[in-house]
PDB file of C-alpha atoms in Angstrom:
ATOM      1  CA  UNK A1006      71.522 211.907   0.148  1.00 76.00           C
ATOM      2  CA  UNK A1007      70.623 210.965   3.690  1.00 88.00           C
ATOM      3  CA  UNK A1008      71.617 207.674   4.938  1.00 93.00           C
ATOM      4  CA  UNK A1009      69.275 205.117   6.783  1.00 94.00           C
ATOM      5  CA  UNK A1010      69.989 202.626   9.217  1.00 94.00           C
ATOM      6  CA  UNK A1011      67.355 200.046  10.296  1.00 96.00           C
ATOM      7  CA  UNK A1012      67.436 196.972  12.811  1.00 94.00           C
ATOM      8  CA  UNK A1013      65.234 194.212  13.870  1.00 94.00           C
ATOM      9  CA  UNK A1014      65.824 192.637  17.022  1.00 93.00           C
ATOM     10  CA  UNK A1015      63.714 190.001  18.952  1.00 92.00           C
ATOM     11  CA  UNK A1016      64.045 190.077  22.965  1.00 93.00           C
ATOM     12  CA  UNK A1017      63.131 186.925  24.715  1.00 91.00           C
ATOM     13  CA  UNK A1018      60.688 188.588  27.060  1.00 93.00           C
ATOM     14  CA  UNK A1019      56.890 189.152  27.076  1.00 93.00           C
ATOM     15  CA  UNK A1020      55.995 192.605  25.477  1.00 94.00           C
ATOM     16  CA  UNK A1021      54.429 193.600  28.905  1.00 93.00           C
ATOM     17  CA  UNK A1022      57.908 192.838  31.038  1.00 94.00           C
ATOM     18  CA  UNK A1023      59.893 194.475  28.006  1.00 95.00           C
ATOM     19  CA  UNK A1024      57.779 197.695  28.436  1.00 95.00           C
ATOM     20  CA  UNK A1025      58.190 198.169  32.377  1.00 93.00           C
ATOM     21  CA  UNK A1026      61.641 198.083  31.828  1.00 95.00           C
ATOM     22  CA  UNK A1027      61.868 200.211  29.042  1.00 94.00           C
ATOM     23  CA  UNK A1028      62.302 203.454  30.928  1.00 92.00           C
ATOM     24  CA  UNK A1029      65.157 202.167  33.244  1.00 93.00           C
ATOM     25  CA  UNK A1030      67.103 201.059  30.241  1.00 93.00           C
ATOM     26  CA  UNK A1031      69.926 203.246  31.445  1.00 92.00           C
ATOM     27  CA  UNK A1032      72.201 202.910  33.227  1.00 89.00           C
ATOM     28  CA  UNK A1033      73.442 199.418  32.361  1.00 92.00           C
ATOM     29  CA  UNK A1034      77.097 198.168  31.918  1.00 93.00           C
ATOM     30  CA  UNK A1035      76.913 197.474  28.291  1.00 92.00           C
ATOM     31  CA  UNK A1036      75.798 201.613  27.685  1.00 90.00           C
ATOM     32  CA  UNK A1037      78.734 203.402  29.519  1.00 90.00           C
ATOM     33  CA  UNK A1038      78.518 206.500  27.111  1.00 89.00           C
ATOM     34  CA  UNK A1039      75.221 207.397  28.533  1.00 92.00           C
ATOM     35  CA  UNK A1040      75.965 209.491  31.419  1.00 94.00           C
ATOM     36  CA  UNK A1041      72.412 211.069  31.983  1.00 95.00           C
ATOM     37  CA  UNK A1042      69.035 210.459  31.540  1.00 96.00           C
ATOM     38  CA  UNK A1043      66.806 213.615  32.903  1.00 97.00           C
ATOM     39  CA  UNK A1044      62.577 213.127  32.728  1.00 97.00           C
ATOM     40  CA  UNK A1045      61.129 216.318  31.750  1.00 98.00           C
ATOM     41  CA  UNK A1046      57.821 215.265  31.812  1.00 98.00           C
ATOM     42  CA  UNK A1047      55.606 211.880  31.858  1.00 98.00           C
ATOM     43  CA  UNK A1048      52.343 212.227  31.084  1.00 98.00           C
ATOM     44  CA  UNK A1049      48.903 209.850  31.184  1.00 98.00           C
ATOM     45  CA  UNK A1050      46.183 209.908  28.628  1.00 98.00           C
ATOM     46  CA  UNK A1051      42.535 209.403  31.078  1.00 98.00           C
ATOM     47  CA  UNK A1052      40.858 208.219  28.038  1.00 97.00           C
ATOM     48  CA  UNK A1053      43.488 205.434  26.734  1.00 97.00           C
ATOM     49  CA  UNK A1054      45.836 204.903  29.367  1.00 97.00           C
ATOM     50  CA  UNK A1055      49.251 205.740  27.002  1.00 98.00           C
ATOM     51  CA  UNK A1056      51.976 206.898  29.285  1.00 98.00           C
ATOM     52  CA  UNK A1057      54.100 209.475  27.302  1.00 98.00           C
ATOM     53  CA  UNK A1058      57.437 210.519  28.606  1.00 98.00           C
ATOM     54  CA  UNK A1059      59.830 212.748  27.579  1.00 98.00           C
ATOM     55  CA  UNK A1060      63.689 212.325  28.332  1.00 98.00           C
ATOM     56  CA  UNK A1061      67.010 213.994  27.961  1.00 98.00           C
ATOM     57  CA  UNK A1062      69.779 211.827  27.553  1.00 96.00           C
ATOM     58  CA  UNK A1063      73.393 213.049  28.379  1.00 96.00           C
ATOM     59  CA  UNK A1064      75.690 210.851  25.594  1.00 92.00           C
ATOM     60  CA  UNK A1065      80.110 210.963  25.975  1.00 89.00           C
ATOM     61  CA  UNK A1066      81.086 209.333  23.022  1.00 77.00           C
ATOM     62  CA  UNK A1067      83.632 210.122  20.408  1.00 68.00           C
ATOM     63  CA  UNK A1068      83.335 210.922  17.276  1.00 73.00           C
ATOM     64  CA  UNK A1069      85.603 210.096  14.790  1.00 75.00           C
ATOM     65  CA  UNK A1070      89.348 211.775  15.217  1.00 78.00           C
ATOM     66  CA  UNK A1071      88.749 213.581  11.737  1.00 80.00           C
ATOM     67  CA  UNK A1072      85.909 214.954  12.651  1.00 81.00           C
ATOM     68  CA  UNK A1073      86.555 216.308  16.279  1.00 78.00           C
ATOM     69  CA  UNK A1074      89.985 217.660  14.844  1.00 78.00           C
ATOM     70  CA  UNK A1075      88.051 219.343  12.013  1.00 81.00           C
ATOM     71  CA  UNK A1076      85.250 221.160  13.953  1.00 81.00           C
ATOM     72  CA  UNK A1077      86.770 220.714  17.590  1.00 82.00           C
ATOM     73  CA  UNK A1078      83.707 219.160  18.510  1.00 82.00           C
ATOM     74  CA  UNK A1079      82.920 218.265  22.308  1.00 82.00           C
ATOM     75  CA  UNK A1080      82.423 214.903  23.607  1.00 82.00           C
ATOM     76  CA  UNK A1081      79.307 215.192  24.689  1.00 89.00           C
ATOM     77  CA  UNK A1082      76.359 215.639  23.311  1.00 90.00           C
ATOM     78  CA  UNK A1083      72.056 215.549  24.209  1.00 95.00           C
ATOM     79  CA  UNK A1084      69.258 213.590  22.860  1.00 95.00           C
ATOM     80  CA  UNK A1085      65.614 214.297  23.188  1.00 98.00           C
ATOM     81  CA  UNK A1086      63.645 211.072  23.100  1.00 98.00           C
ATOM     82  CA  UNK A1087      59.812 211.183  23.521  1.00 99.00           C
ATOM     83  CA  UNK A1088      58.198 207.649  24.124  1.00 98.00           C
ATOM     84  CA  UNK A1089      54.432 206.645  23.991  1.00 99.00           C
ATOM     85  CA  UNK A1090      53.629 203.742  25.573  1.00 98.00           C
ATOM     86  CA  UNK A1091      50.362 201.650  25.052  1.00 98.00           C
ATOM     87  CA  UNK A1092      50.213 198.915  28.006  1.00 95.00           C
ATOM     88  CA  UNK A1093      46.761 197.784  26.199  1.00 95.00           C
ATOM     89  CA  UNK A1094      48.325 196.898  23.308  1.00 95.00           C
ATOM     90  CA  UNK A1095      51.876 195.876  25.064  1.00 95.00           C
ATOM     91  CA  UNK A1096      53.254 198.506  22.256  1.00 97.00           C
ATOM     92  CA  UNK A1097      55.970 201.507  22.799  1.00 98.00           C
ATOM     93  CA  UNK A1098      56.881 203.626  20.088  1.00 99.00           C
ATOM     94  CA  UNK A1099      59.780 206.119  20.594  1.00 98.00           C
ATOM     95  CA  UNK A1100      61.515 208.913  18.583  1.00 98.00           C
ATOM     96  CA  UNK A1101      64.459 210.561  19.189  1.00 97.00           C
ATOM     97  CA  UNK A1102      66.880 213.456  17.767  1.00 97.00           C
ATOM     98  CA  UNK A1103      70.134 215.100  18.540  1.00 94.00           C
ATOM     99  CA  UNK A1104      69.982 218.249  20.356  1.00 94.00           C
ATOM    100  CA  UNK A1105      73.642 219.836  19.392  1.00 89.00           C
ATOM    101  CA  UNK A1106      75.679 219.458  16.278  1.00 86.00           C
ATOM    102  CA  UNK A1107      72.663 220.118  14.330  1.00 87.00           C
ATOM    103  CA  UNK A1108      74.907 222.678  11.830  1.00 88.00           C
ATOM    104  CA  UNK A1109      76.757 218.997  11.393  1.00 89.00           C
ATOM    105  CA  UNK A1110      74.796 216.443  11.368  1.00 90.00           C
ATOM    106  CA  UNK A1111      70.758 215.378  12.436  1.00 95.00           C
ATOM    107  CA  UNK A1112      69.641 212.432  13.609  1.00 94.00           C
ATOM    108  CA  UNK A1113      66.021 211.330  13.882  1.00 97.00           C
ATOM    109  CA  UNK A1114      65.327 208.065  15.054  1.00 96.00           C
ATOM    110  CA  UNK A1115      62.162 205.450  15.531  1.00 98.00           C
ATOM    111  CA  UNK A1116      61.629 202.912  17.509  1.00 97.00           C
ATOM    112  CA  UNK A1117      58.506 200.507  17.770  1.00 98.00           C
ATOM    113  CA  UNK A1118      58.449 197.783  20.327  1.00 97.00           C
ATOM    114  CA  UNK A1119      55.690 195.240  19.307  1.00 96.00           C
ATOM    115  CA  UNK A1120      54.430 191.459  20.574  1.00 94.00           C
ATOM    116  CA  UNK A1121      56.776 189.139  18.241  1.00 90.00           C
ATOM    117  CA  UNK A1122      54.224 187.405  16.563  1.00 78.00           C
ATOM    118  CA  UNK A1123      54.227 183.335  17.156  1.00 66.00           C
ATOM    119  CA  UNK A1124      53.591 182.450  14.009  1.00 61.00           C
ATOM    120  CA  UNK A1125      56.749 184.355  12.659  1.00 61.00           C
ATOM    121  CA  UNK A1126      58.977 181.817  14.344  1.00 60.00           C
ATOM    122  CA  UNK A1127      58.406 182.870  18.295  1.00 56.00           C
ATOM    123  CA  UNK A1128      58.630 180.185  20.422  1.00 63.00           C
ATOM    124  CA  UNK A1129      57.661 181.618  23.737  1.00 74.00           C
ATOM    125  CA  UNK A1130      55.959 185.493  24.378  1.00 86.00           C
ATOM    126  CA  UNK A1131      58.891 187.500  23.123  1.00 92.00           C
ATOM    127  CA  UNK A1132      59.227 191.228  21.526  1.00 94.00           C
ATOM    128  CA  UNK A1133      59.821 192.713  18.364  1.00 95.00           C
ATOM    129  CA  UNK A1134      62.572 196.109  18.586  1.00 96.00           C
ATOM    130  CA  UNK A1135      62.455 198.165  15.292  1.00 97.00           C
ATOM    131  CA  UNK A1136      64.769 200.803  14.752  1.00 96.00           C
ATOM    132  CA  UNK A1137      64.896 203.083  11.524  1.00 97.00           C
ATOM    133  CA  UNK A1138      67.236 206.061  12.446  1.00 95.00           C
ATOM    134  CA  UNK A1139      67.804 208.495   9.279  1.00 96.00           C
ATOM    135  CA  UNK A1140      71.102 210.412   9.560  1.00 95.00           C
ATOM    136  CA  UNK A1141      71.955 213.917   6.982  1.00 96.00           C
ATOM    137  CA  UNK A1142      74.540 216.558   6.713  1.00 93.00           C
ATOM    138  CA  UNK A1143      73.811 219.632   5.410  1.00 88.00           C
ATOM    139  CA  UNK A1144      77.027 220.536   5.384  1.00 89.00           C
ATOM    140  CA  UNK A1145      78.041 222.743   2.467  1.00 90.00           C
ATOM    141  CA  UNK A1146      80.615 220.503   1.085  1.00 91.00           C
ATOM    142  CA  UNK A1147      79.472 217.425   0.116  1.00 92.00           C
ATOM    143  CA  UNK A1148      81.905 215.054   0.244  1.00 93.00           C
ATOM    144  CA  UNK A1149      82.533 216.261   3.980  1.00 91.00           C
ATOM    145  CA  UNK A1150      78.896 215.795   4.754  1.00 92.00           C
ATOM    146  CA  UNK A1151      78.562 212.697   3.133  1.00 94.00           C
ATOM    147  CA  UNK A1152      81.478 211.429   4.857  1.00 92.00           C
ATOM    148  CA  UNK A1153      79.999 212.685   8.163  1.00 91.00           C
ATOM    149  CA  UNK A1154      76.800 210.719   7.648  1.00 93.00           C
ATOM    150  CA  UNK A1155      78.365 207.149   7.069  1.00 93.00           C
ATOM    151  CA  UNK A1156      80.014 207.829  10.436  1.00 90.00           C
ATOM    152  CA  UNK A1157      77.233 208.605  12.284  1.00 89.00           C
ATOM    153  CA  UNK A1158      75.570 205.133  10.586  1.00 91.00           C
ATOM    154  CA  UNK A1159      78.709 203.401  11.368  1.00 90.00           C
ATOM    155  CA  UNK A1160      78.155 204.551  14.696  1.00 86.00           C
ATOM    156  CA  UNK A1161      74.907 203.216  15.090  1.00 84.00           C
ATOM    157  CA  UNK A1162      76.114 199.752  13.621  1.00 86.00           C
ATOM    158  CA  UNK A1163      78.710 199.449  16.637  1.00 84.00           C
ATOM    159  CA  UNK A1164      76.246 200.304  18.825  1.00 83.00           C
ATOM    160  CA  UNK A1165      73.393 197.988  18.205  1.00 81.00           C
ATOM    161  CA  UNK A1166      74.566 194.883  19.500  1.00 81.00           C
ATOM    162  CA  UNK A1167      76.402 196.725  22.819  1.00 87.00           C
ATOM    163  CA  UNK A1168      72.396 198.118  22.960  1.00 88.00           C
ATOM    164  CA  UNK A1169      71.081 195.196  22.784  1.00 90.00           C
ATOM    165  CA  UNK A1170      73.367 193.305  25.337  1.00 92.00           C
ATOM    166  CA  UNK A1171      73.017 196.621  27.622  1.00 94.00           C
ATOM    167  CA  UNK A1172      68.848 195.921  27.806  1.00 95.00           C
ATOM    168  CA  UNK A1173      68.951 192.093  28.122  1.00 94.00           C
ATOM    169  CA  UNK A1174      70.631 192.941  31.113  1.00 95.00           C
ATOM    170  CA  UNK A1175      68.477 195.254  32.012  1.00 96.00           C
ATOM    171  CA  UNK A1176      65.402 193.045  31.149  1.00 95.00           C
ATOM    172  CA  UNK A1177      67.123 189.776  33.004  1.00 95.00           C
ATOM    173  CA  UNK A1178      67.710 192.043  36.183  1.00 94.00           C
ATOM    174  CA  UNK A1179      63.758 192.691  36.082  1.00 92.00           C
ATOM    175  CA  UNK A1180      63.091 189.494  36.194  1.00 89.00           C
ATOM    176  CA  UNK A1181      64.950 188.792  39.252  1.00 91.00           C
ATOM    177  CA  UNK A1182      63.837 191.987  41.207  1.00 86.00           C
ATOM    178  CA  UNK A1183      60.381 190.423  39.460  1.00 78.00           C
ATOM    179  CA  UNK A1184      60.827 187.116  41.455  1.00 73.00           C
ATOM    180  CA  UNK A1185      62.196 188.697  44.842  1.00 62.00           C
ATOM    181  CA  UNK A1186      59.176 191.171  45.208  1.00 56.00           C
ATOM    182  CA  UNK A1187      56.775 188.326  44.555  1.00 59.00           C
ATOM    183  CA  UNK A1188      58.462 185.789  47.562  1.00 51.00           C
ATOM    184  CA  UNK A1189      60.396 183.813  44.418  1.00 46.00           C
ATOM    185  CA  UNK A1190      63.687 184.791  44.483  1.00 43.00           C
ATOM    186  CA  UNK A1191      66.176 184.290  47.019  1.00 41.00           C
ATOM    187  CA  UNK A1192      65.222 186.919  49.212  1.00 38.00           C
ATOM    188  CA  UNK A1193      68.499 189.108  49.043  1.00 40.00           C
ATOM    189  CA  UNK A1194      66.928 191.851  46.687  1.00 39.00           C
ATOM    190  CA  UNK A1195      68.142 192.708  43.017  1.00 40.00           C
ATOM    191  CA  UNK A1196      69.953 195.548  42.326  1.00 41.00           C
ATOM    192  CA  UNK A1197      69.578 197.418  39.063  1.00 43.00           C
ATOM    193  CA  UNK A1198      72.994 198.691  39.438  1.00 43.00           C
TER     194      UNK A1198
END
């Protein structure tokens, strides 16, 4: 049976800011594994003004021991992500999937990012992440494969909050290239890197 992971988090910036940003969420300190991130195409829609864009991103991270000594597996591995955003509705919605060790494992994943509604507890304009990644092995034996999947979710547990530190960052550093553009900062530039 495939297994799910799903996460809510709520970032303390305006959906608009949170969206500009989006597409230089890498690289940041907090996301070291993520070695590449290659545009293949960005699109615009005349008629509503959604931006879709379409990434490759180059991932180095380790799998479990057991499973690169069982399948010699490489350390890295590619992600397509397609992302649609909608700056009239401050929305993104992006979906991603492995590229490689399909035979072993695939990994589908969506992501909505959505105005956090005041009246569920916002204080100030802020935006709602969702994340709902499913993970399955169709590996032929099934304790193997089931084992395989709870790694891949345990995976995505240790990486959430790393993620979400990694685009704060990201999101704060906007800001302050924000405020130097605009004549508010302290004139010495902000560097994303």
């Amino acid at each position: 049976m495939p297994q799910v992971y799903e996460k809510e988090i709520v970032y303390d910036y305006p959906a608009a800011h949170t969206l500009l940003w989006l597409m230089r969420k890498y690289p940041n300190p907090q996301s070291p594994q993520v070695f590449s991130v290659d545009t293949i195409s960005r699109t615009m829609d005349p008629d509503t003004g959604v931006v879709r864009s379409e990434r490759i991103l180059g991932i180095k991270q380790g799998a479990p021991k057991w499973i690169t000594k069982l399948f010699s597996l490489p350390q890295t591995t590619y992600v397509r992500e397609v992302i649609f955003i909608d700056p009239a509705k401050d929305q993104a919605t992006m979906m991603s999937m492995n590229l490689d060790l399909a035979q072993y494992i695939n990994v589908l994943e969506y992501i909505t990012y959505t105005p956090f509604p005041r009246e569920q507890g916002g204080t100030a304009p802020s935006t709602l992440f969702r994340q709902h990644a499913l993970m399955h092995s169709a590996f032929p034996t099934r304790m193997i494969a089931r084992r395989i999947e709870k790694a891949s979710v345990d995976r995505f547990k240790s990486n959430a909050e790393t993620g979400k530190m990694g685009f704060d960052w990201v999101l704060r550093k906007g800001l302050e290239f924000s405020g130097n553009m605009n004549g508010n900062g302290n004139g010495n530039g902000a560097s994303l890197a």
